[in-house]
Structure formats: structure tokens, C-alpha cells
């Protein structure tokens, strides 16, 4: 259960109304409608009262209360230097642990009132420093301050998992975030998630909404080979030519460096060398600027057995297409790096990650935040079983690799299996598909309008309950970015005037 149950002490009439409202959540057509219903449930159930109680084992309310008083005092008294000092002192999205996931599971909307007030006050204080009301700082001093804030605070990333056709779920996640202006600038994807990442990363900002309408996703990407062809070997169950044609038509011969110039998005595609003696990699404008995006996505989609391993293609300075690490073949990045958050954190100064997870072999085993962070004794058996089960599985694979690892195909399968078990599948915020048995019938179907709309809506509905925490996490970072953009805009006319006078 995602949200805490406050309905134990209410009368039957209230319980009926709450039950009716919860059923309406599943039929909501927009986030605004979902939010309206969610607020009514919080009001009816008494969950709103929890927001005003500062007692919690998950964050330090005293630190937040003290800082909140200081920020308000300095802002109202226009003590700008003191305000800047206290802001710098606590410029992190999870100060005093206010971003703990359990603080967003008790209600449908929002969290503790003191946390909401603190985030609001930090944003107001930053906006004051950037405004014309703050006259004790020059424009260049303000820009320096906000550039420091941007670097210190960091930025979020959105990670898309693999999942074959179930990856259409990611379009719903993107649609919901874009509508609320909460889409991160850093994206990563593996397998089906790589297609989503590339579709966004090769589009102009004005074209992204049209991309999410689905027409570009309708294709014959899965074209299974005949039995007679399979007997000949030299390939997987599906013909990779059809997937390659789909990617080239939609992405063009665009490199990662060119993609960033077009979209302004930092896109990352996870790939793994077929030879497991090498580590998995993320391809992006920093690590592989000349690599063609479609080529990396094709490799990331090369699920062992389904598709054969592929070679990568790059674009030379003169436009000539040439092999990229010609002696290496690559496969699906999700087998060893579904969510490459540690590698991206070093490149992009990430502060938190949002994971959109639809991998069919992972979703059934994922836990909600309430389940993952339980501390009562009743949770110990499951916690022990999960942890020891992972250790035992890895031990068995290690043992098997030592005994039959000399046979290359078996060795590769064991290496890929070890990578699947060993990696982490959670972000700081997790948006997870709600699966039934019918979802497994969708996996290798070619995308069609009906299936696209169905899975996109599921992605939206799974994102709406997380939107409140995403908004809280993003508020300060977006304020810093908006203030910096405003100040830079103000600086441009001044620079042009200065250059004109100098001439």
C-alpha cells in the first residue's frame, strides 16, 4: 500500500465516501482531476492533520524550524548578506533529511507543513536576492551567487528502464512531467528506455510534445525470423534490420554532440560489451560525442537471444560514417547497467534521480517506499530473505562460472545473468508499472495506437501519485535556474551597451 491508512477511526459514512473517492482516482483523466480527488481523500481521512505534526523519526524538525525563522527574519529585514550566508549553509535538497521517501507516503498530496513552508521560504529568499528589491548587490555579484548555488545544489536525472514494448509506459511518465514543467534535463535509458531517451534527445524543445503523441513509435520493430533462418544461426530470434530501419528513420544520422545542440538535453544510452570482461558504458556527448545516437540505441536494444550483438557507428569530422571501436560488439545495456546513476552523477552533478521502471523481470519484485523503509520486526524476515537470496544467487553463478566458464556461450550467459542480479534498480524516486499477467503478452508486440494509448495512460497514472514529492524536490532547483536565466537576460543588454560605448 502506497499511502498510510488514516481510516481506522472514522465512521462508516466517511469510510464509504473515501472508498468512492479512491475508486475515482483510477478513472481520472488529468493530473488536475487526480489532484482534486486526492486532496478530498486527505481531508476526509484526516491525513491533513498529520501534516501539522512535526514529530517524525524521518527528519529533524528542529533544524528546519530554526532555519525557517532565520530565513524569514533576514528576508523581511532585507539583511541580504546574512540571507545569502544562511542559504549557502544549507543548499541541498535533502537538508535535515526532508527528502526521505517515507515523508511522502502518509498523504496523497504534500508532506509535513513545516517542510512545505521551508521549501517555499528558500524559494522566496532566492527570488528576493535576484529581484530589483535587493539593491545592495551588483548584477555580476548576483550572477556569481546563483552560479555557485546551481553548482552546489545540483540537478535531477530521469532514468528509463528496459522492457521491450512495455517501454511505451515511459511516454506517459514524460507527458505527465512535461505538463507540470518538471522534466529533468539529464536523461538516461537502456533498451526500450534508450529509444525513449533518443526520441527526446534528438528533438527540438518545441517538437517534444508532438513526439509523445505516439505516431513516431508505431513501427514493425519486432520481425521474428523463420525457423529455417534460425537453424542457420548468425542472429537472434528477431531480425535486427527492422529495428535498425525504425531507428534510422526516426533519429537520423545525428551524433550525441549534435543531439545536445538540438534539444539541450543531456542524453545517456547504456550499452554493454558482448565480451563481459569489459565494463558497461554510458554513451553521451561527453564520453562519445561523435557516436551516432541510433547506433548506440540499436546496441542498447540488442537483448541477448532476441537480437544479435551489434557494432557501433560514428561520424567523422568530414561527415563520413566510420566504425566505432571496430573490434567490439555490443549488447543491451540493461543486462549490466539499467540505471547508470553513479556514472552520470560524476558527469552532471546529480542530486537525485527519478527511475521509470518497467522491466518485466524486475517490476514483480520491486517494493514500495513504505515496504523498503519499514523498521518493525515483522519486516525482518522478508528483508533477510531478499538480501540472502541475492547473495546466494550470485554465489551460485560464481561457482558455475568457475566450473563451466571455459565454454564461451555459457560464460557470457552467466556473466549477463550475474549483471542482472548484481545491479540496483531503484532511484531516489521510483515510478513503477502496475503489472498483471496481460502485460507480458504486450512485451514483443509491435507498437499500435491502442497499445500506445493504454500504456501511456498507465505511465501517467503511475506518475501522478509521485508528482507531489517531485515538485517538492524540484522547487528550489527550478527557482535557482529561473533566477539565473533572468539575471543573464538582464546582463545581455548591459554588455551590448558597454561594447557599443567602447567602440
Short mmCIF file of C-alpha atoms in Angstrom, two decimals:
data_model
loop_
_atom_site.label_atom_id
_atom_site.label_comp_id
_atom_site.label_asym_id
_atom_site.label_seq_id
_atom_site.Cartn_x
_atom_site.Cartn_y
_atom_site.Cartn_z
CA UNK A 1 0.00 0.00 0.00
CA UNK A 2 1.47 3.36 -1.02
CA UNK A 3 -0.24 5.65 1.45
CA UNK A 4 -0.73 5.34 5.19
CA UNK A 5 -4.18 4.29 6.38
CA UNK A 6 -5.88 7.03 8.42
CA UNK A 7 -9.35 5.48 8.13
CA UNK A 8 -9.34 3.38 11.31
CA UNK A 9 -11.09 5.99 13.50
CA UNK A 10 -13.74 7.24 11.08
CA UNK A 11 -17.42 6.42 10.87
CA UNK A 12 -18.95 4.15 8.19
CA UNK A 13 -20.31 7.09 6.20
CA UNK A 14 -16.85 8.65 5.91
CA UNK A 15 -15.37 5.28 5.02
CA UNK A 16 -17.89 4.93 2.18
CA UNK A 17 -17.06 8.39 0.82
CA UNK A 18 -13.33 7.66 0.97
CA UNK A 19 -13.78 4.33 -0.79
CA UNK A 20 -15.80 6.06 -3.51
CA UNK A 21 -13.17 8.78 -3.94
CA UNK A 22 -10.36 6.21 -4.20
CA UNK A 23 -12.22 4.43 -6.98
CA UNK A 24 -12.47 7.76 -8.82
CA UNK A 25 -8.67 8.16 -8.73
CA UNK A 26 -8.32 5.28 -11.18
CA UNK A 27 -10.58 6.98 -13.73
CA UNK A 28 -9.10 10.48 -13.51
CA UNK A 29 -8.39 11.93 -16.96
CA UNK A 30 -5.78 14.52 -15.92
CA UNK A 31 -3.43 15.35 -13.08
CA UNK A 32 -5.61 18.29 -12.07
CA UNK A 33 -8.60 15.97 -11.67
CA UNK A 34 -6.49 13.37 -9.82
CA UNK A 35 -5.09 16.07 -7.52
CA UNK A 36 -8.55 17.40 -6.68
CA UNK A 37 -9.77 13.93 -5.71
CA UNK A 38 -6.57 13.19 -3.75
CA UNK A 39 -6.97 16.37 -1.68
CA UNK A 40 -10.54 15.36 -0.81
CA UNK A 41 -9.33 11.94 0.34
CA UNK A 42 -6.66 13.54 2.55
CA UNK A 43 -9.32 15.83 4.03
CA UNK A 44 -11.89 13.09 4.60
CA UNK A 45 -9.41 10.60 6.08
CA UNK A 46 -7.80 13.05 8.48
CA UNK A 47 -4.43 12.77 6.77
CA UNK A 48 -4.18 16.57 6.67
CA UNK A 49 -3.73 16.58 10.45
CA UNK A 50 -0.53 14.54 10.05
CA UNK A 51 0.98 17.43 8.08
CA UNK A 52 0.79 19.76 11.09
CA UNK A 53 2.50 17.34 13.47
CA UNK A 54 6.24 17.98 13.31
CA UNK A 55 7.09 14.79 15.18
CA UNK A 56 8.68 12.26 12.85
CA UNK A 57 11.58 9.78 13.03
CA UNK A 58 12.44 10.53 9.40
CA UNK A 59 13.62 14.17 9.55
CA UNK A 60 14.95 16.74 12.04
CA UNK A 61 12.14 19.25 12.51
CA UNK A 62 14.17 21.41 14.92
CA UNK A 63 16.81 22.21 12.30
CA UNK A 64 14.15 23.09 9.73
CA UNK A 65 12.17 25.24 12.19
CA UNK A 66 15.30 27.16 13.22
CA UNK A 67 16.39 27.80 9.65
CA UNK A 68 12.87 28.79 8.62
CA UNK A 69 12.79 31.51 11.31
CA UNK A 70 16.18 32.87 10.26
CA UNK A 71 15.32 32.95 6.56
CA UNK A 72 12.06 34.82 7.16
CA UNK A 73 13.72 37.30 9.53
CA UNK A 74 16.62 38.10 7.21
CA UNK A 75 14.39 38.44 4.16
CA UNK A 76 11.89 40.78 5.83
CA UNK A 77 14.68 42.86 7.37
CA UNK A 78 16.49 42.90 3.99
CA UNK A 79 19.69 41.60 5.59
CA UNK A 80 20.90 40.30 2.26
CA UNK A 81 24.40 39.20 3.29
CA UNK A 82 23.03 37.22 6.23
CA UNK A 83 20.38 35.72 3.97
CA UNK A 84 22.99 34.62 1.44
CA UNK A 85 25.10 33.13 4.23
CA UNK A 86 22.27 31.02 5.65
CA UNK A 87 21.15 29.92 2.18
CA UNK A 88 24.65 28.74 1.26
CA UNK A 89 24.90 26.91 4.56
CA UNK A 90 22.04 24.56 3.75
CA UNK A 91 21.89 24.46 -0.03
CA UNK A 92 20.92 20.81 -0.51
CA UNK A 93 17.58 19.27 -1.44
CA UNK A 94 17.65 16.80 1.47
CA UNK A 95 18.82 19.02 4.32
CA UNK A 96 17.81 17.53 7.68
CA UNK A 97 16.56 14.50 5.70
CA UNK A 98 13.44 16.32 4.41
CA UNK A 99 13.53 14.28 1.19
CA UNK A 100 13.12 10.92 2.95
CA UNK A 101 10.64 8.81 0.92
CA UNK A 102 8.56 7.95 3.99
CA UNK A 103 7.63 11.63 4.36
CA UNK A 104 5.67 11.32 1.10
CA UNK A 105 3.76 8.11 1.78
CA UNK A 106 1.41 9.31 4.52
CA UNK A 107 -0.77 11.52 2.32
CA UNK A 108 -1.73 11.66 -1.34
CA UNK A 109 -0.69 15.29 -1.67
CA UNK A 110 2.19 17.06 0.03
CA UNK A 111 4.19 16.32 3.13
CA UNK A 112 4.77 17.90 6.54
CA UNK A 113 3.61 21.53 6.57
CA UNK A 114 6.89 22.74 8.02
CA UNK A 115 8.80 21.14 5.12
CA UNK A 116 6.49 22.75 2.56
CA UNK A 117 6.90 26.12 4.33
CA UNK A 118 10.68 25.75 4.39
CA UNK A 119 10.95 24.93 0.68
CA UNK A 120 8.63 27.86 -0.07
CA UNK A 121 10.73 30.22 2.04
CA UNK A 122 14.01 29.15 0.45
CA UNK A 123 12.48 29.83 -2.97
CA UNK A 124 11.14 33.22 -1.84
CA UNK A 125 14.53 34.16 -0.39
CA UNK A 126 16.33 33.24 -3.60
CA UNK A 127 13.78 35.17 -5.66
CA UNK A 128 14.29 38.23 -3.42
CA UNK A 129 18.06 38.21 -3.99
CA UNK A 130 17.50 38.08 -7.76
CA UNK A 131 14.87 40.84 -7.71
CA UNK A 132 15.32 44.60 -8.11
CA UNK A 133 14.25 44.99 -4.46
CA UNK A 134 17.69 43.70 -3.50
CA UNK A 135 19.88 46.74 -4.28
CA UNK A 136 22.98 46.07 -2.20
CA UNK A 137 24.35 43.61 -4.77
CA UNK A 138 25.51 44.36 -8.29
CA UNK A 139 24.21 42.32 -11.20
CA UNK A 140 27.52 40.47 -11.55
CA UNK A 141 27.52 39.64 -7.82
CA UNK A 142 24.04 38.19 -8.12
CA UNK A 143 25.02 36.10 -11.14
CA UNK A 144 28.10 34.78 -9.30
CA UNK A 145 25.93 33.85 -6.31
CA UNK A 146 23.38 31.95 -8.39
CA UNK A 147 26.04 30.19 -10.43
CA UNK A 148 27.51 28.97 -7.14
CA UNK A 149 24.03 27.92 -5.98
CA UNK A 150 23.39 25.99 -9.20
CA UNK A 151 26.63 24.06 -8.84
CA UNK A 152 26.16 23.39 -5.13
CA UNK A 153 22.52 22.31 -5.43
CA UNK A 154 22.93 20.01 -8.43
CA UNK A 155 20.24 18.78 -10.79
CA UNK A 156 17.93 15.74 -11.17
CA UNK A 157 18.03 12.97 -13.75
CA UNK A 158 15.27 10.81 -15.23
CA UNK A 159 16.21 7.19 -15.96
CA UNK A 160 14.20 4.89 -18.24
CA UNK A 161 14.50 1.13 -17.83
CA UNK A 162 14.31 -1.53 -20.50
CA UNK A 163 11.13 -3.51 -21.10
CA UNK A 164 10.57 -4.01 -24.85
CA UNK A 165 7.13 -2.70 -25.93
CA UNK A 166 6.24 -2.08 -22.28
CA UNK A 167 8.63 0.86 -22.59
CA UNK A 168 5.71 2.85 -24.06
CA UNK A 169 4.88 3.38 -20.37
CA UNK A 170 7.77 5.88 -20.33
CA UNK A 171 5.88 8.18 -22.72
CA UNK A 172 3.19 8.61 -20.07
CA UNK A 173 5.79 9.47 -17.43
CA UNK A 174 7.30 12.09 -19.75
CA UNK A 175 3.90 13.52 -20.67
CA UNK A 176 2.92 13.93 -17.02
CA UNK A 177 6.23 15.58 -16.08
CA UNK A 178 6.25 17.89 -19.11
CA UNK A 179 2.74 19.12 -18.39
CA UNK A 180 3.89 20.22 -14.91
CA UNK A 181 7.21 21.64 -16.18
CA UNK A 182 9.13 19.06 -14.13
CA UNK A 183 11.08 17.30 -16.87
CA UNK A 184 14.79 16.95 -15.95
CA UNK A 185 17.50 17.97 -18.41
CA UNK A 186 19.50 14.79 -17.82
CA UNK A 187 18.05 11.56 -19.24
CA UNK A 188 19.30 8.01 -19.46
CA UNK A 189 17.90 4.85 -20.98
CA UNK A 190 18.72 1.27 -21.74
CA UNK A 191 17.00 -0.99 -24.27
CA UNK A 192 13.43 0.33 -24.70
CA UNK A 193 14.34 3.21 -22.40
CA UNK A 194 17.16 4.12 -24.79
CA UNK A 195 14.58 4.63 -27.56
CA UNK A 196 12.60 6.98 -25.31
CA UNK A 197 15.76 8.88 -24.38
CA UNK A 198 16.87 9.20 -28.00
CA UNK A 199 13.43 10.30 -29.24
CA UNK A 200 13.50 13.20 -26.78
CA UNK A 201 17.20 13.96 -27.16
CA UNK A 202 17.08 14.38 -30.95
CA UNK A 203 14.01 16.65 -30.94
CA UNK A 204 13.79 20.40 -30.65
CA UNK A 205 12.05 21.52 -27.43
CA UNK A 206 9.03 22.64 -29.46
CA UNK A 207 8.73 19.18 -31.05
CA UNK A 208 8.77 17.04 -27.90
CA UNK A 209 5.02 17.21 -27.21
CA UNK A 210 4.30 16.04 -30.77
CA UNK A 211 6.73 13.15 -30.32
CA UNK A 212 4.73 11.99 -27.32
CA UNK A 213 1.55 11.73 -29.40
CA UNK A 214 2.87 8.37 -30.50
CA UNK A 215 2.99 8.41 -34.28
CA UNK A 216 6.79 8.04 -34.34
CA UNK A 217 6.56 4.95 -32.14
CA UNK A 218 4.28 2.91 -34.45
CA UNK A 219 6.55 0.51 -36.28
CA UNK A 220 7.43 -3.07 -37.21
CA UNK A 221 10.45 -3.09 -34.90
CA UNK A 222 9.88 -6.76 -34.00
CA UNK A 223 10.03 -9.01 -37.03
CA UNK A 224 10.69 -12.60 -35.99
CA UNK A 225 12.82 -14.80 -38.21
CA UNK A 226 11.56 -18.01 -39.74
CA UNK A 227 12.54 -21.32 -38.19
CA UNK A 228 14.65 -22.18 -41.23
CA UNK A 229 16.62 -18.95 -40.76
CA UNK A 230 17.14 -19.65 -37.08
CA UNK A 231 18.71 -23.01 -37.90
CA UNK A 232 21.35 -21.21 -39.95
CA UNK A 233 22.43 -19.26 -36.87
CA UNK A 234 24.08 -15.84 -37.27
CA UNK A 235 21.41 -13.90 -35.42
CA UNK A 236 18.73 -13.81 -32.78
CA UNK A 237 15.04 -14.64 -32.75
CA UNK A 238 14.20 -11.25 -34.29
CA UNK A 239 15.63 -9.62 -37.41
CA UNK A 240 17.69 -6.63 -36.32
CA UNK A 241 17.32 -4.95 -39.75
CA UNK A 242 13.75 -3.87 -38.99
CA UNK A 243 14.69 -2.28 -35.69
CA UNK A 244 17.65 -0.53 -37.33
CA UNK A 245 15.40 0.87 -40.08
CA UNK A 246 12.97 2.23 -37.48
CA UNK A 247 15.77 3.93 -35.53
CA UNK A 248 17.49 5.46 -38.57
CA UNK A 249 14.18 6.84 -39.90
CA UNK A 250 13.29 8.47 -36.57
CA UNK A 251 16.69 9.56 -35.28
CA UNK A 252 18.69 10.26 -38.44
CA UNK A 253 22.49 10.33 -38.61
CA UNK A 254 22.78 12.57 -35.56
CA UNK A 255 25.70 12.28 -33.13
CA UNK A 256 25.40 12.75 -29.37
CA UNK A 257 27.14 16.11 -29.64
CA UNK A 258 24.70 17.26 -32.34
CA UNK A 259 21.74 15.94 -30.34
CA UNK A 260 22.64 18.13 -27.37
CA UNK A 261 22.80 21.21 -29.61
CA UNK A 262 19.34 20.38 -30.99
CA UNK A 263 17.48 19.53 -27.78
CA UNK A 264 19.53 20.99 -24.95
CA UNK A 265 19.10 17.65 -23.17
CA UNK A 266 21.94 15.55 -21.78
CA UNK A 267 21.04 12.09 -23.07
CA UNK A 268 22.80 8.91 -21.98
CA UNK A 269 22.43 5.46 -23.53
CA UNK A 270 23.62 2.39 -21.61
CA UNK A 271 25.41 -0.31 -23.61
CA UNK A 272 27.38 -3.38 -22.59
CA UNK A 273 30.25 -5.05 -24.47
CA UNK A 274 29.37 -8.55 -25.63
CA UNK A 275 32.63 -9.64 -24.06
CA UNK A 276 31.76 -9.35 -20.36
CA UNK A 277 35.40 -8.84 -19.40
CA UNK A 278 34.79 -5.16 -20.19
CA UNK A 279 32.59 -2.88 -18.10
CA UNK A 280 29.25 -1.49 -19.29
CA UNK A 281 29.39 2.08 -20.62
CA UNK A 282 27.14 5.08 -20.99
CA UNK A 283 27.31 6.88 -24.31
CA UNK A 284 26.72 10.63 -24.29
CA UNK A 285 28.03 13.96 -25.59
CA UNK A 286 30.98 13.79 -23.17
CA UNK A 287 32.12 10.18 -23.46
CA UNK A 288 31.33 9.59 -27.15
CA UNK A 289 30.44 12.88 -28.89
CA UNK A 290 30.93 11.52 -32.43
CA UNK A 291 28.90 8.32 -31.95
CA UNK A 292 25.60 8.14 -33.86
CA UNK A 293 22.66 8.09 -31.47
CA UNK A 294 20.73 5.46 -33.45
CA UNK A 295 23.79 3.20 -33.36
CA UNK A 296 24.05 3.34 -29.55
CA UNK A 297 20.30 2.75 -29.19
CA UNK A 298 20.45 -0.25 -31.52
CA UNK A 299 23.21 -1.75 -29.36
CA UNK A 300 21.28 -0.99 -26.18
CA UNK A 301 18.26 -2.83 -27.61
CA UNK A 302 20.31 -5.90 -28.57
CA UNK A 303 18.84 -8.17 -25.90
CA UNK A 304 20.83 -11.43 -25.90
CA UNK A 305 18.98 -14.23 -27.75
CA UNK A 306 16.33 -11.83 -29.11
CA UNK A 307 18.78 -9.71 -31.15
CA UNK A 308 22.40 -10.43 -32.10
CA UNK A 309 25.21 -8.22 -30.73
CA UNK A 310 25.92 -5.23 -32.97
CA UNK A 311 28.79 -2.95 -33.89
CA UNK A 312 28.68 0.81 -33.34
CA UNK A 313 28.95 3.58 -35.94
CA UNK A 314 30.35 7.09 -35.54
CA UNK A 315 30.50 10.16 -37.75
CA UNK A 316 33.90 11.59 -38.63
CA UNK A 317 34.65 15.33 -38.75
CA UNK A 318 34.07 15.30 -42.55
CA UNK A 319 30.69 13.56 -42.25
CA UNK A 320 31.99 10.11 -43.19
CA UNK A 321 30.43 7.23 -41.22
CA UNK A 322 33.10 5.00 -39.70
CA UNK A 323 33.18 2.05 -37.23
CA UNK A 324 33.37 2.92 -33.53
CA UNK A 325 35.76 0.57 -31.71
CA UNK A 326 35.52 -1.74 -34.69
CA UNK A 327 36.71 -4.87 -32.90
CA UNK A 328 33.99 -4.69 -30.20
CA UNK A 329 30.39 -5.89 -30.38
CA UNK A 330 27.75 -4.53 -28.02
CA UNK A 331 24.50 -5.69 -26.40
CA UNK A 332 21.61 -4.46 -24.26
CA UNK A 333 22.83 -2.08 -21.55
CA UNK A 334 20.20 -3.20 -19.05
CA UNK A 335 21.91 -6.55 -18.51
CA UNK A 336 24.60 -4.76 -16.51
CA UNK A 337 23.63 -1.10 -16.16
CA UNK A 338 19.89 -0.49 -16.35
CA UNK A 339 20.25 2.67 -14.24
CA UNK A 340 23.80 4.12 -14.55
CA UNK A 341 23.23 6.74 -11.86
CA UNK A 342 26.69 6.61 -10.29
CA UNK A 343 28.45 7.25 -13.60
CA UNK A 344 26.06 10.07 -14.51
CA UNK A 345 26.42 11.68 -11.08
CA UNK A 346 30.10 12.32 -11.77
CA UNK A 347 29.36 13.94 -15.13
CA UNK A 348 26.27 16.01 -14.35
CA UNK A 349 26.41 16.84 -10.63
CA UNK A 350 23.18 14.99 -9.87
CA UNK A 351 21.36 15.50 -6.60
CA UNK A 352 18.57 12.94 -7.04
CA UNK A 353 17.22 10.54 -9.64
CA UNK A 354 13.75 9.59 -10.87
CA UNK A 355 13.51 6.00 -12.10
CA UNK A 356 10.81 4.86 -14.52
CA UNK A 357 10.89 1.07 -14.18
CA UNK A 358 9.01 -1.36 -16.45
CA UNK A 359 11.46 -4.25 -16.83
CA UNK A 360 9.21 -7.36 -16.72
CA UNK A 361 11.70 -9.40 -14.69
CA UNK A 362 12.14 -6.60 -12.12
CA UNK A 363 8.72 -4.98 -11.53
CA UNK A 364 7.13 -8.00 -9.76
CA UNK A 365 9.93 -7.97 -7.16
CA UNK A 366 10.06 -4.24 -6.50
CA UNK A 367 8.88 -2.85 -3.18
CA UNK A 368 7.03 0.35 -2.44
CA UNK A 369 8.80 3.02 -0.38
CA UNK A 370 6.75 2.04 2.67
CA UNK A 371 7.89 -1.58 2.31
CA UNK A 372 11.55 -0.72 1.68
CA UNK A 373 11.91 1.58 4.67
CA UNK A 374 9.94 -0.39 7.24
CA UNK A 375 11.84 -0.85 10.51
CA UNK A 376 9.45 -3.03 12.51
CA UNK A 377 10.37 -6.62 13.37
CA UNK A 378 7.69 -8.04 11.06
CA UNK A 379 9.68 -6.75 8.09
CA UNK A 380 12.88 -8.57 9.11
CA UNK A 381 12.09 -12.00 7.55
CA UNK A 382 11.40 -10.54 4.10
CA UNK A 383 14.42 -8.25 4.36
CA UNK A 384 16.69 -11.20 5.26
CA UNK A 385 15.26 -13.42 2.51
CA UNK A 386 15.75 -10.73 -0.13
CA UNK A 387 19.29 -9.94 0.91
CA UNK A 388 20.44 -13.53 1.36
CA UNK A 389 18.64 -14.63 -1.79
CA UNK A 390 20.70 -12.16 -3.79
CA UNK A 391 23.92 -13.29 -2.13
CA UNK A 392 23.16 -16.99 -2.73
CA UNK A 393 22.19 -16.40 -6.39
CA UNK A 394 25.42 -14.53 -7.06
CA UNK A 395 27.37 -17.26 -5.29
CA UNK A 396 25.82 -19.98 -7.44
CA UNK A 397 26.63 -18.03 -10.62
CA UNK A 398 30.21 -17.51 -9.47
CA UNK A 399 30.52 -21.22 -8.76
CA UNK A 400 29.07 -22.10 -12.19
CA UNK A 401 31.42 -19.66 -13.92
CA UNK A 402 34.35 -21.39 -12.27
CA UNK A 403 33.20 -24.85 -13.42
CA UNK A 404 31.78 -24.32 -16.92
CA UNK A 405 33.09 -20.84 -17.66
CA UNK A 406 35.52 -22.14 -20.27
CA UNK A 407 32.64 -22.57 -22.73
CA UNK A 408 32.22 -19.03 -24.20
CA UNK A 409 28.41 -19.02 -24.79
CA UNK A 410 27.69 -20.35 -21.29
CA UNK A 411 30.23 -17.97 -19.78
CA UNK A 412 28.53 -14.99 -21.46
CA UNK A 413 25.07 -16.06 -20.28
CA UNK A 414 26.34 -16.43 -16.71
CA UNK A 415 28.11 -13.06 -16.88
CA UNK A 416 24.97 -11.35 -18.17
CA UNK A 417 22.87 -13.13 -15.53
CA UNK A 418 25.26 -12.01 -12.80
CA UNK A 419 24.98 -8.43 -14.06
CA UNK A 420 21.18 -8.57 -13.94
CA UNK A 421 21.21 -9.78 -10.32
CA UNK A 422 24.03 -7.57 -9.08
CA UNK A 423 22.85 -4.11 -10.17
CA UNK A 424 20.49 -1.69 -8.45
CA UNK A 425 17.03 -0.99 -9.87
CA UNK A 426 15.87 1.87 -7.65
CA UNK A 427 16.25 5.61 -7.99
CA UNK A 428 15.57 8.19 -5.27
CA UNK A 429 12.00 8.39 -6.60
CA UNK A 430 10.52 5.40 -8.36
CA UNK A 431 7.68 5.28 -10.88
CA UNK A 432 6.78 1.64 -11.40
CA UNK A 433 4.30 -0.07 -13.68
CA UNK A 434 1.42 -1.96 -12.06
CA UNK A 435 1.57 -5.33 -13.84
CA UNK A 436 -0.94 -8.06 -14.43
CA UNK A 437 -0.44 -11.23 -16.48
CA UNK A 438 -1.76 -9.49 -19.64
CA UNK A 439 1.21 -7.10 -19.63
CA UNK A 440 3.54 -9.96 -20.51
CA UNK A 441 1.56 -10.52 -23.70
CA UNK A 442 2.37 -6.94 -24.77
CA UNK A 443 6.14 -7.30 -24.47
CA UNK A 444 7.06 -8.27 -28.03
CA UNK A 445 4.07 -6.79 -29.82
CA UNK A 446 4.78 -4.08 -32.37
CA UNK A 447 3.50 -0.72 -31.08
CA UNK A 448 -0.02 0.13 -32.23
CA UNK A 449 -2.26 3.14 -31.41
CA UNK A 450 -4.45 1.23 -28.94
CA UNK A 451 -1.48 -0.27 -27.08
CA UNK A 452 0.34 3.06 -27.07
CA UNK A 453 -2.61 4.89 -25.50
CA UNK A 454 -3.13 2.14 -22.93
CA UNK A 455 0.49 2.05 -21.73
CA UNK A 456 0.89 5.83 -21.90
CA UNK A 457 -2.12 6.30 -19.66
CA UNK A 458 -0.67 3.75 -17.22
CA UNK A 459 2.55 5.77 -17.18
CA UNK A 460 0.65 8.98 -16.41
CA UNK A 461 -1.41 7.36 -13.65
CA UNK A 462 1.73 5.91 -12.05
CA UNK A 463 3.42 9.35 -12.13
CA UNK A 464 0.60 11.38 -10.57
CA UNK A 465 1.00 9.95 -7.02
CA UNK A 466 4.71 10.82 -7.19
CA UNK A 467 4.19 14.32 -8.53
CA UNK A 468 3.88 15.92 -5.11
CA UNK A 469 7.31 14.69 -3.98
CA UNK A 470 8.87 15.52 -7.36
CA UNK A 471 7.52 19.08 -7.12
CA UNK A 472 8.94 19.48 -3.62
CA UNK A 473 12.35 18.14 -4.64
CA UNK A 474 12.47 20.31 -7.78
CA UNK A 475 11.19 23.61 -6.37
CA UNK A 476 14.46 25.13 -5.17
CA UNK A 477 16.48 23.92 -8.15
CA UNK A 478 13.97 25.40 -10.59
CA UNK A 479 13.98 28.70 -8.69
CA UNK A 480 17.77 28.88 -8.94
CA UNK A 481 17.62 28.16 -12.67
CA UNK A 482 14.87 30.73 -13.33
CA UNK A 483 16.71 33.41 -11.32
CA UNK A 484 19.93 32.75 -13.22
CA UNK A 485 18.14 32.94 -16.57
CA UNK A 486 16.53 36.25 -15.56
CA UNK A 487 19.82 37.75 -14.43
CA UNK A 488 21.67 36.60 -17.54
CA UNK A 489 18.92 38.16 -19.67
CA UNK A 490 19.36 41.44 -17.78
CA UNK A 491 23.11 41.30 -18.26
CA UNK A 492 22.98 40.94 -22.06
CA UNK A 493 21.61 44.45 -22.77
CA UNK A 494 24.20 45.93 -20.38
CA UNK A 495 27.04 44.09 -22.11
CA UNK A 496 25.85 45.23 -25.54
CA UNK A 497 25.62 48.82 -24.32
CA UNK A 498 29.12 48.63 -22.84
CA UNK A 499 30.52 47.19 -26.07
CA UNK A 500 28.78 49.96 -28.07
CA UNK A 501 30.28 52.68 -25.83
CA UNK A 502 33.73 51.08 -26.08
CA UNK A 503 33.52 51.16 -29.88
#
